[in-house]
CSV table of C-alpha atoms in Angstrom, one decimal:
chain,number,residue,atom,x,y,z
A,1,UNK,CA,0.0,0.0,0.0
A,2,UNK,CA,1.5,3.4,-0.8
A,3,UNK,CA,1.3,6.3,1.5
A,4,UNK,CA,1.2,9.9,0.3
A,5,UNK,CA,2.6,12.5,2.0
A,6,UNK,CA,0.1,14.8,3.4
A,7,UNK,CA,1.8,18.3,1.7
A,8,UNK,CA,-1.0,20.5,3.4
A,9,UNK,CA,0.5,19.9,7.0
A,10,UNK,CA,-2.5,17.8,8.0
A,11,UNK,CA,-2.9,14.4,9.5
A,12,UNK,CA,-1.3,11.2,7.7
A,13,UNK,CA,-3.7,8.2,7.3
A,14,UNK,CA,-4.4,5.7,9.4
A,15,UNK,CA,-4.5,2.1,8.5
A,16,UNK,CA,-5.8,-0.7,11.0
A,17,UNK,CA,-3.9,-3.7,10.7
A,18,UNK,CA,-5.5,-6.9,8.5
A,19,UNK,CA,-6.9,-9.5,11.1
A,20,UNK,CA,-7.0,-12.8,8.6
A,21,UNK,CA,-8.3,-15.3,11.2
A,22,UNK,CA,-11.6,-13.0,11.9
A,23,UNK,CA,-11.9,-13.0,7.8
A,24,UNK,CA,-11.8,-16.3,7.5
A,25,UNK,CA,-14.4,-17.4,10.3
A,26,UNK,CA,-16.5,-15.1,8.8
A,27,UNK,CA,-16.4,-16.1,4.9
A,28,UNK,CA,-14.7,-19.6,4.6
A,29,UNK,CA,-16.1,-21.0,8.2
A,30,UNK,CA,-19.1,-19.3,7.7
A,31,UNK,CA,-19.1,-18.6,11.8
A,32,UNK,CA,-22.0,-15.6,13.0
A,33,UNK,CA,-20.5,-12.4,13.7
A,34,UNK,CA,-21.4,-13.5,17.5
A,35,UNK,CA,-19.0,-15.7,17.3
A,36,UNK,CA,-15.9,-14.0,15.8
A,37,UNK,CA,-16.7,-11.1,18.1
A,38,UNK,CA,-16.5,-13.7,21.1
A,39,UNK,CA,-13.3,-14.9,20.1
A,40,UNK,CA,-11.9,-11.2,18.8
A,41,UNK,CA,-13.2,-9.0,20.1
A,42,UNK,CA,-11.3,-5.8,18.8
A,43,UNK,CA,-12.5,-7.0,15.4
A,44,UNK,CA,-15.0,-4.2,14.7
A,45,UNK,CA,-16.3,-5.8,11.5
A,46,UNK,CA,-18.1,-8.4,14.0
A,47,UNK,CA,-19.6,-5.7,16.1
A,48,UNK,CA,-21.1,-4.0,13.3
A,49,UNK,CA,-22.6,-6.8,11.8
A,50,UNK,CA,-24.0,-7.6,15.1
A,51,UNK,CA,-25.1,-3.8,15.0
A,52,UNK,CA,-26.9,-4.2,11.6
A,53,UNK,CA,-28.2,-7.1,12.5
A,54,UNK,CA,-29.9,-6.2,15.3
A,55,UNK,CA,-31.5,-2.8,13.7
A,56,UNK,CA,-32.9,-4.9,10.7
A,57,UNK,CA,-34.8,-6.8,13.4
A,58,UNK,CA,-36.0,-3.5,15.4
A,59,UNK,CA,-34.0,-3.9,18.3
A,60,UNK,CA,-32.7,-0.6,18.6
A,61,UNK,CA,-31.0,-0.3,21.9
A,62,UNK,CA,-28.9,-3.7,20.9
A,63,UNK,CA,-27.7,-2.2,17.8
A,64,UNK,CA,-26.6,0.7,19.6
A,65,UNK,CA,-25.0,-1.4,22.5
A,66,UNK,CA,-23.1,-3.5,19.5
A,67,UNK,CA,-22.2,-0.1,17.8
A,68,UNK,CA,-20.7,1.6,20.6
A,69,UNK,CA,-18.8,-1.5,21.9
A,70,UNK,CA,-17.2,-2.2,18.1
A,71,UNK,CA,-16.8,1.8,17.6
A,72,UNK,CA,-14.7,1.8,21.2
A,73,UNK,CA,-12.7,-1.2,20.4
A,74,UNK,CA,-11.7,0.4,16.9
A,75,UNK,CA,-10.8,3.7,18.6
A,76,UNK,CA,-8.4,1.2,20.7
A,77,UNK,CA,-6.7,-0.2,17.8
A,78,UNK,CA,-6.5,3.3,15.8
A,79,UNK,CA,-4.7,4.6,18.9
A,80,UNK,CA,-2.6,1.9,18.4
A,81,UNK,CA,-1.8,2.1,15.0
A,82,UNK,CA,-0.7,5.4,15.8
A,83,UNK,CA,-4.1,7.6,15.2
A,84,UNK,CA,-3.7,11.5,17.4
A,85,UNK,CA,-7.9,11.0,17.6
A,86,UNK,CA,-8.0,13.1,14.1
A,87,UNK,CA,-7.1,12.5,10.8
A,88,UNK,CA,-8.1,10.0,7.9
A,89,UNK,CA,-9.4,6.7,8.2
A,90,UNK,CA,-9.7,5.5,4.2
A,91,UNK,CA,-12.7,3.3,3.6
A,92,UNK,CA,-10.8,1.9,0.6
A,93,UNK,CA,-9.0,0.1,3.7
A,94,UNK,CA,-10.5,-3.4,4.3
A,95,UNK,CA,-9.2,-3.3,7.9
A,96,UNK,CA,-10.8,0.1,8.6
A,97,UNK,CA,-14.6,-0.6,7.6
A,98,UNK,CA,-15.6,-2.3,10.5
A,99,UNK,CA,-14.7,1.0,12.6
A,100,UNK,CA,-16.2,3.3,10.3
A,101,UNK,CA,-19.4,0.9,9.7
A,102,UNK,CA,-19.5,0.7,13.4
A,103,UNK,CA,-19.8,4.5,13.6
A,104,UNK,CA,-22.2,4.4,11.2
A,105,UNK,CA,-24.7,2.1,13.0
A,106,UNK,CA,-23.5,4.0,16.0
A,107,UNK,CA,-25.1,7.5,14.3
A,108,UNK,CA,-28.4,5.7,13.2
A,109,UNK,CA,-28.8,4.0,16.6
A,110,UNK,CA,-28.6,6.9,18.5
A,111,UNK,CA,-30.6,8.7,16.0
A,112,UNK,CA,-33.6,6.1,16.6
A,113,UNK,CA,-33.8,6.6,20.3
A,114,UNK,CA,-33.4,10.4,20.4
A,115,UNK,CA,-30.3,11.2,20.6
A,116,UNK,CA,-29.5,14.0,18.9
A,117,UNK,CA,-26.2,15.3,19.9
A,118,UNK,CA,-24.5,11.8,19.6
A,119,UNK,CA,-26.2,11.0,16.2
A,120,UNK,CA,-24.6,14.7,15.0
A,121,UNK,CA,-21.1,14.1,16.8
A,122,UNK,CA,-21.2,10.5,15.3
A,123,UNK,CA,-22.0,11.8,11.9
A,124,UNK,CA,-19.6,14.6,11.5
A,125,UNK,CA,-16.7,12.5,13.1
A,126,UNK,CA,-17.5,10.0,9.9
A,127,UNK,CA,-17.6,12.4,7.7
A,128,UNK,CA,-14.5,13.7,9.2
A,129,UNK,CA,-12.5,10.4,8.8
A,130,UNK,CA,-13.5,9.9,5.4
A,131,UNK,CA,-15.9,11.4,3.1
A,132,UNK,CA,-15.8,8.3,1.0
A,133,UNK,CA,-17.7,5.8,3.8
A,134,UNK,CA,-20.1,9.0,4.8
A,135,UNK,CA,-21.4,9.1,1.4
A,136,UNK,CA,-21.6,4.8,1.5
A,137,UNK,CA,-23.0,4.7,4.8
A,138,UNK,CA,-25.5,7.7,5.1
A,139,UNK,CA,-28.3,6.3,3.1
């Protein structure tokens, strides 16, 4: 993957790091994101299935327990990868979806039960990180 140097002075991009095994129990093994969330749980691609998964079936308050938990893990692992808490997060990164997904069901959770300053925080700070999974994920 090639980085480009950010000539504006701002933030350089953040890229999770690829967790293969969680891949594979999901698509080979066919395992529920339950499951791979159980057995790793900073993989926020679980959580966020979990998330949608619950909101498809009207339970609100799940999807937004699911959300948050997979939207704090990947804030753990952005820290990690060396994230300052602003700056890029390319959706065009496999490894960075389940974050930004989980912010996503995060915003439309909180949204449903009312609360607006969350669902606006959660929104922008999508946005913010990239433009590219706010215009996927906003529908």
């Amino acid at each position: 993957m090639t980085t480009h140097k950010n000539l504006l002075g701002g933030s350089d991009p953040t890229y999770l790091p690829e967790n293969e095994e969680a891949y594979r129990l999901l698509g080979e093994e066919s395992q529920p994101p339950g499951e791979v969330a159980a057995k790793h749980p900073t993989f926020s691609l679980a959580w966020a299935m979990l998330a949608d998964d619950a909101f498809e079936a009207g339970r609100v308050v799940e999807s937004y327990a699911y959300a948050r938990t997979g939207y704090h893990r990947g804030l753990d692992s952005l820290r990690r990868a060396g994230w300052k808490g602003h700056g890029p997060v390319p959706w065009d990164h496999r490894a960075n979806r389940g974050f930004l997904r989980c912010l996503a069901a995060l915003a439309r959770a909180a949204g449903e039960i009312d609360e607006k300053d969350e669902t606006e925080r959660c929104w922008q700070f999508l946005k913010d990180s990239s433009a590219e999974a706010y215009t996927e994920l906003k529908r």
